[in-house]
Short mmCIF file of C-alpha atoms in Angstrom, two decimals:
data_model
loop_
_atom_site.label_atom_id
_atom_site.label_comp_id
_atom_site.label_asym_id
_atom_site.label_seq_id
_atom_site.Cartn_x
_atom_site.Cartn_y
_atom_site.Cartn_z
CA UNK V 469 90.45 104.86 40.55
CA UNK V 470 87.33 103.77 39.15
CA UNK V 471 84.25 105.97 39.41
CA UNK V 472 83.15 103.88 42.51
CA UNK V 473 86.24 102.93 43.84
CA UNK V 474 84.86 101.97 47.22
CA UNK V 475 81.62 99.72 45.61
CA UNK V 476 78.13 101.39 44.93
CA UNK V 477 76.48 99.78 48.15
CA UNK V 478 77.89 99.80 51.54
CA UNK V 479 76.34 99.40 55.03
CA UNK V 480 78.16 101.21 58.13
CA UNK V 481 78.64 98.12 59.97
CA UNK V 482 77.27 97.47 63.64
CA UNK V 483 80.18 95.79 66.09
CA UNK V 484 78.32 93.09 67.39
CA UNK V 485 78.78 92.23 71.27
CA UNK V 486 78.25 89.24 73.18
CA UNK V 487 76.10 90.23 75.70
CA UNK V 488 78.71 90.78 78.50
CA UNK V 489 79.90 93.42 76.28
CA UNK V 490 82.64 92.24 74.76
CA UNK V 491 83.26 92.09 70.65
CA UNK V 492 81.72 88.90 69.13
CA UNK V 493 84.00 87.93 66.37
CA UNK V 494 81.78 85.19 65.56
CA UNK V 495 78.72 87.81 64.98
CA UNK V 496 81.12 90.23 63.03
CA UNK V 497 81.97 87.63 60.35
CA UNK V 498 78.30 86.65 60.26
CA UNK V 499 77.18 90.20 59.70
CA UNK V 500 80.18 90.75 56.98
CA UNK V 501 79.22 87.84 55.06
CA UNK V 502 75.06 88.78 55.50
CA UNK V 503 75.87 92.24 54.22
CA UNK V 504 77.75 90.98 51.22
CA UNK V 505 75.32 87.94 50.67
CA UNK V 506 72.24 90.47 50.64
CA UNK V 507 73.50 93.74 47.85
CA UNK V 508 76.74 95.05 49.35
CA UNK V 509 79.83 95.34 47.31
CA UNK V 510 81.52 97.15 50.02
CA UNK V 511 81.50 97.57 53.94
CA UNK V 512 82.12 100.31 56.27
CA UNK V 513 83.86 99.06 59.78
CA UNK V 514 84.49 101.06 62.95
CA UNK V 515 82.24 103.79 61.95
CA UNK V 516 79.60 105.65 64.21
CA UNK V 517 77.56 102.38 63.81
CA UNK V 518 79.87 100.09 64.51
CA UNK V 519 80.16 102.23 67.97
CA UNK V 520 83.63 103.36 67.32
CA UNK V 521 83.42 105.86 70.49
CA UNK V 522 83.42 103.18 72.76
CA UNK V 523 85.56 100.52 70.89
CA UNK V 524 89.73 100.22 71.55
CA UNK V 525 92.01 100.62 68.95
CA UNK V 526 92.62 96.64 69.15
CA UNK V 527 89.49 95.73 69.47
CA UNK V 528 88.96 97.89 66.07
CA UNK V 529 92.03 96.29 64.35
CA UNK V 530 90.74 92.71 65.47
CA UNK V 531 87.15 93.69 63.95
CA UNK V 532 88.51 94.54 60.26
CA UNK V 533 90.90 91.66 60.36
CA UNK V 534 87.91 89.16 60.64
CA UNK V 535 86.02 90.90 58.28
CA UNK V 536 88.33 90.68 55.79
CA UNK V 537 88.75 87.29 56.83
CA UNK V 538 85.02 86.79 56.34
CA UNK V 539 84.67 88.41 52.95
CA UNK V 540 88.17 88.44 51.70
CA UNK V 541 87.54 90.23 48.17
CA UNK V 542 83.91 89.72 47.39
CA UNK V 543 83.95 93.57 48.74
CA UNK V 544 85.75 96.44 50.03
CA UNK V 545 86.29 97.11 53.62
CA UNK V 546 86.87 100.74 54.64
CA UNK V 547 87.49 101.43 57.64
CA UNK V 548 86.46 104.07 60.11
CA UNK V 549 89.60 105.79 61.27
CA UNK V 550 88.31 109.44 62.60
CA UNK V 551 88.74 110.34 66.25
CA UNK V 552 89.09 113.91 67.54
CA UNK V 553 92.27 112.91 68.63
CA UNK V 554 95.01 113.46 65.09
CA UNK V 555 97.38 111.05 67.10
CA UNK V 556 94.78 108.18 67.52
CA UNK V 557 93.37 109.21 64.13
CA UNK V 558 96.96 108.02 62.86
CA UNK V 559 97.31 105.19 64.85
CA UNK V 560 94.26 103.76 63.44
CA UNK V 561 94.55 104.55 60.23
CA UNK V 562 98.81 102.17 60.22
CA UNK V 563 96.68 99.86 61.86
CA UNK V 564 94.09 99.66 58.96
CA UNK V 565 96.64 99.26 56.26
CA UNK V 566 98.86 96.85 57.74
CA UNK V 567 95.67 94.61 58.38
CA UNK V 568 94.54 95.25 54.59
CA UNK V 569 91.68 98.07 54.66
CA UNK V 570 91.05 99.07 50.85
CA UNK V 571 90.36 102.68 52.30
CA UNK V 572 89.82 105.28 55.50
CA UNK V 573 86.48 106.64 56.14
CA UNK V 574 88.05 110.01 57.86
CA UNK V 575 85.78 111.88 60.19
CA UNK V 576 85.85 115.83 60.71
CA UNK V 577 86.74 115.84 64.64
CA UNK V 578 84.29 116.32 67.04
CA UNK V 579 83.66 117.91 70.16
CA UNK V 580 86.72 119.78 69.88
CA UNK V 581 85.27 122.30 66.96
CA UNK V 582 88.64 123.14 65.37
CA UNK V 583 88.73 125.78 62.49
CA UNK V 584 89.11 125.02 58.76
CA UNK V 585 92.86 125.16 58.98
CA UNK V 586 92.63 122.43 62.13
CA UNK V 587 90.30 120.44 60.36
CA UNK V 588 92.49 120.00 56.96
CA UNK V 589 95.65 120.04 59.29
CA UNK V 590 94.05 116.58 60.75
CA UNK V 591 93.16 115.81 57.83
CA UNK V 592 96.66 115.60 56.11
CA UNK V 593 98.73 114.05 58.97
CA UNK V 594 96.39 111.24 58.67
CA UNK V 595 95.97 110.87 54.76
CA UNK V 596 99.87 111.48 54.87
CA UNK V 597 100.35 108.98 57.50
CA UNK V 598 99.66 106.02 54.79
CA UNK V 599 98.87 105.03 51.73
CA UNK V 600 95.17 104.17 51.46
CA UNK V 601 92.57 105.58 49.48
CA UNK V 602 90.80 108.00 51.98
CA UNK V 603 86.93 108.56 52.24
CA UNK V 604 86.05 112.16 54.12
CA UNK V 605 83.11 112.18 56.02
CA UNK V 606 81.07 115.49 56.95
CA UNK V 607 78.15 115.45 59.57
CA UNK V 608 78.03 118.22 61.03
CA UNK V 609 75.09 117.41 63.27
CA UNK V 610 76.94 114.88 64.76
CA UNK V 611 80.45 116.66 64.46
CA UNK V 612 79.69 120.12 64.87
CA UNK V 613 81.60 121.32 62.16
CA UNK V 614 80.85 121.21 58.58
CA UNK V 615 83.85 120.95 55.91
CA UNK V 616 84.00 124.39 54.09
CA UNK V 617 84.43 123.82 49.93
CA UNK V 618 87.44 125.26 50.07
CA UNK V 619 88.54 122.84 52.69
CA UNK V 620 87.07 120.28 50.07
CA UNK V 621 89.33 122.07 47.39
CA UNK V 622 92.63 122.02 49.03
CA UNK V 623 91.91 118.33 50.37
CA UNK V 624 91.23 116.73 46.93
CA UNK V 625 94.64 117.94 45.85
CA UNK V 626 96.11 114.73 47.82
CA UNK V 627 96.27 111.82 45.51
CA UNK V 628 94.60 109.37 47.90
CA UNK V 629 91.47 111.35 48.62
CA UNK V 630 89.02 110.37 46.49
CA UNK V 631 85.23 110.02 47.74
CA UNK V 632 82.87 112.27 50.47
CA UNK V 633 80.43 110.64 52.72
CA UNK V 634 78.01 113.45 53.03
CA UNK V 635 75.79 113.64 55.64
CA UNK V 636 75.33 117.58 55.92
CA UNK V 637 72.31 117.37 54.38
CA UNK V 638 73.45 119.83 51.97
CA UNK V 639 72.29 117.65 48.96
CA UNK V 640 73.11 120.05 46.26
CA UNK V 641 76.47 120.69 47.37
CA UNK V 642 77.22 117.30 45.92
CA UNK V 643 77.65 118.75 42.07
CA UNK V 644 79.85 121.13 43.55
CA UNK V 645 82.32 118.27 45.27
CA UNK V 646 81.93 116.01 42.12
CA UNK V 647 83.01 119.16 39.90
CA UNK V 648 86.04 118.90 42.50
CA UNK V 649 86.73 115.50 41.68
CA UNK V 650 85.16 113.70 44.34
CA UNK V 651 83.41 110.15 44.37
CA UNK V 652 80.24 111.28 46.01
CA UNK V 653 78.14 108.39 48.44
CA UNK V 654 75.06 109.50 50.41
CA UNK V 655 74.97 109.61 53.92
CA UNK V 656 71.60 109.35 54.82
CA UNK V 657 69.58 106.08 53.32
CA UNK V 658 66.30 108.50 53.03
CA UNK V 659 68.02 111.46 50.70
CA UNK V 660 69.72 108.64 48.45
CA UNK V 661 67.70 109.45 45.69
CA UNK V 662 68.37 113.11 46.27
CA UNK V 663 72.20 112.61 46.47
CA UNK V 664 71.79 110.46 43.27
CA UNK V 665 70.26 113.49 41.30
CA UNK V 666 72.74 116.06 41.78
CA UNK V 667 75.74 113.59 40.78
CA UNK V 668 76.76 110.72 44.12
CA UNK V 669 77.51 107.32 43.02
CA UNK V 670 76.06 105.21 46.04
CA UNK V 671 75.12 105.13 49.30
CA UNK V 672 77.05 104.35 52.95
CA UNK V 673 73.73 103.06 54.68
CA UNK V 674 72.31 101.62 58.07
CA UNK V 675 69.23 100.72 56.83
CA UNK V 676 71.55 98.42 54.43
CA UNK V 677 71.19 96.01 57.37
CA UNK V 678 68.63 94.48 56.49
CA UNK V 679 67.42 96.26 53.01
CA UNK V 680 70.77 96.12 51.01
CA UNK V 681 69.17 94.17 48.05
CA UNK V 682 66.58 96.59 47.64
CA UNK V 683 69.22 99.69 48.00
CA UNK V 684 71.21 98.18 45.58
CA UNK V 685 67.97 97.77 43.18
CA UNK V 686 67.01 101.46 44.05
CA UNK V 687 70.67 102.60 42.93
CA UNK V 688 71.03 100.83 40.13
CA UNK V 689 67.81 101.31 38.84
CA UNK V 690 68.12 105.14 39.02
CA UNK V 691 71.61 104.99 37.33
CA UNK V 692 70.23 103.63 33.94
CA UNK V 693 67.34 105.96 33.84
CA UNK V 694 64.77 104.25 35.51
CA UNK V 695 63.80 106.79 37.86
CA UNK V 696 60.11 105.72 38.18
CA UNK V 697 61.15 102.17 39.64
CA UNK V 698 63.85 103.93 42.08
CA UNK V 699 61.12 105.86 43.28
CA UNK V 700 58.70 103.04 44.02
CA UNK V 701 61.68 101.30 45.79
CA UNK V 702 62.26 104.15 47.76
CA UNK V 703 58.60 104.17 48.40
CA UNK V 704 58.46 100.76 49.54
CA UNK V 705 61.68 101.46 51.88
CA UNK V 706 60.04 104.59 53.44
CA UNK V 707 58.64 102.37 56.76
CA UNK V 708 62.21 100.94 56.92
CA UNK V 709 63.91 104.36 56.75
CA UNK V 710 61.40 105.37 59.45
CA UNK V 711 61.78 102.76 61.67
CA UNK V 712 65.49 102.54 61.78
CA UNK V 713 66.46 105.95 61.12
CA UNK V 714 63.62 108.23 62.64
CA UNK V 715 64.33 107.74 66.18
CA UNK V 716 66.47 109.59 68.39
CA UNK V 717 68.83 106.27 69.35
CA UNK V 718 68.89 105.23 65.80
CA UNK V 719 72.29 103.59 64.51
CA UNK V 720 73.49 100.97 66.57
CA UNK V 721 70.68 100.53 68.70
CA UNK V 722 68.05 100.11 66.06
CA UNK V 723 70.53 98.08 63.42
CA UNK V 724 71.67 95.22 65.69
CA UNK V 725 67.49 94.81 66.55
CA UNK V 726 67.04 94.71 63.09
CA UNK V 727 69.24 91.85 63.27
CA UNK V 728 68.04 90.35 65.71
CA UNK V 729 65.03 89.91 64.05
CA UNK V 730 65.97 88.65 60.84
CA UNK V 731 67.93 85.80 63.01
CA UNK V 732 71.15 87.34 62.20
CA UNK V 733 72.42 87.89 65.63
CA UNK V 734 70.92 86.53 68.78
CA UNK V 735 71.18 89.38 71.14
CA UNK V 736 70.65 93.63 70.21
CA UNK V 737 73.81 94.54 73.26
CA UNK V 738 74.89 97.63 72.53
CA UNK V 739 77.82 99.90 75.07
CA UNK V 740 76.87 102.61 77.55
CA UNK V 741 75.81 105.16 76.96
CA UNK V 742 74.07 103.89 74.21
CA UNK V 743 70.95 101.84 75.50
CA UNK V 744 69.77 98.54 73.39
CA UNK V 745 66.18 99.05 72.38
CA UNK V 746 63.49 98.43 74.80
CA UNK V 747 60.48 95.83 73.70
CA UNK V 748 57.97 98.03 73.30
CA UNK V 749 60.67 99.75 70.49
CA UNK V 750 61.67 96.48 69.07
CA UNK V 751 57.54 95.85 68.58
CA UNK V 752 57.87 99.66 66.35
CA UNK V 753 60.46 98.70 64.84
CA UNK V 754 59.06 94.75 63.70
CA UNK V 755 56.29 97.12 62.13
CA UNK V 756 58.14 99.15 60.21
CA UNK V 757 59.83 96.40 58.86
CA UNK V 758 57.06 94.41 58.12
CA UNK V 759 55.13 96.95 56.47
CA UNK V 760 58.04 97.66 54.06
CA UNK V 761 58.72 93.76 53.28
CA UNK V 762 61.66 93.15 55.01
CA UNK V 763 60.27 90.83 57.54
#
């Protein structure tokens, strides 16, 4: 595996819908190709963003099929695989490989709070189930649960785990996972830099939307030393990270407005109980945007 074997730059992908709720295949291949056109090497698909909750397993297998179709290997595709069901969580993760995901993103299970033994029990029947490279992802405020190191530990003895989303917000526990092994991407666009010091490769955004250039830039520049130009990217981004990210229905909601603004997709419909963003929120989030170039 290379030291960033799932790119430096990916965006957790928003499932577009046309606006009597079903997927838009149409809009998904114009996102993939957007994303890839504008700083992504890689792509995240079926993840909380791409409002995997509320999505089938078909409709999931149909959505990284025409993504791949759309990109085919300008970038990897991971796909979003964790449920808190192990069963589904399997299901999903044949489906992935036999429609040509280049790895899992692998939840911890939520809702359900299982212990550290139930967590890396779910964890192997679906890492065992095939044979893609497998990114775990811990966010415990969404979750519940946050992976314990030693859970970390006995994981990474599997071949095909290789990488950690981390959203725990545990930023230094990231020397600690790479000293395990682990390919290391940030979970949350506004700690990249953070993330970056103590030892993660890249970054599994939102606000790469509509800013994955500029990520990219940010990354990049900070790799090869450059740390006062990855600050005044990060700087710039701040409105953006805001905007998107600094509301409570942030994710879907605020991504597919994005979006819609930048003439990407022509509607912002999002699933119940999520709730598309109201005009007066759209007009916040036009601000932010503007005021940190993006629009």
């Amino acid at each position: 595996m290379t030291s960033a074997p799932f790119g430096t730059v990916l965006t957790a992908m928003v499932t577009p819908f046309n606006e009597d709720g079903t997927v838009d295949l149409d809009g998904v291949q114009r996102v993939a190709k957007h994303l890839v056109d504008h700083g992504n090497d890689g792509i995240v698909v079926s993840g909380t963003t791409g409002e995997s909750p509320t999505t089938t397993g078909a409709e999931d297998g149909e959505t990284l099929a025409a993504v791949r179709d759309a990109v085919g290997t300008r970038a990897k595709i991971v796909a979003g695989v964790g449920t808190n069901d192990t069963r589904h969580s399997v299901e999903l993760a044949r489906q992935a490989e036999k429609v040509g995901a280049d790895g899992l993103l692998l939840v911890t299970p939520y809702y359900n709070k299982p212990s550290q033994a139930g967590v890396l029990q779910h964890f192997r029947q679906v890492v065992e189930a095939t044979a893609v490279p497998v990114m775990l992802y811990d966010v415990p405020s969404r979750t519940g649960t946050k992976i314990a190191l030693d859970t970390y530990r006995q994981a990474r003895q599997w071949e095909s785990v290789v990488a950690v989303k981390e959203a725990s917000g545990d930023l230094s526990r990231t020397a600690q996972l790479v000293d395990l092994g682990y390919t290391v991407y940030s979970g949350d666009d506004a700690n990249t830099l953070g993330y970056l010091a103590y030892g993660a490769t890249g970054l599994v955004s939102v606000v790469g939307h509509v800013a994955g250039t500029q990520l990219r830039a940010m990354i990049e520049a900070f790799l090869a030393g450059d740390h006062a130009e990855a600050l005044r990217i990060h700087t710039s981004l701040i409105p953006a990270f805001e905007s998107i990210m600094g509301v409570a229905n942030y994710g879907a909601t605020t991504a597919k407005a994005a979006l819609e603004l930048t003439g990407v997709l022509s509607n912002r419909t999002v699933r119940s109980p999520l709730l598309a963003l109201d005009d007066d929120e759209v007009a916040e989030l036009r601000a932010g945007l503007t005021s940190a170039g993006l629009l």
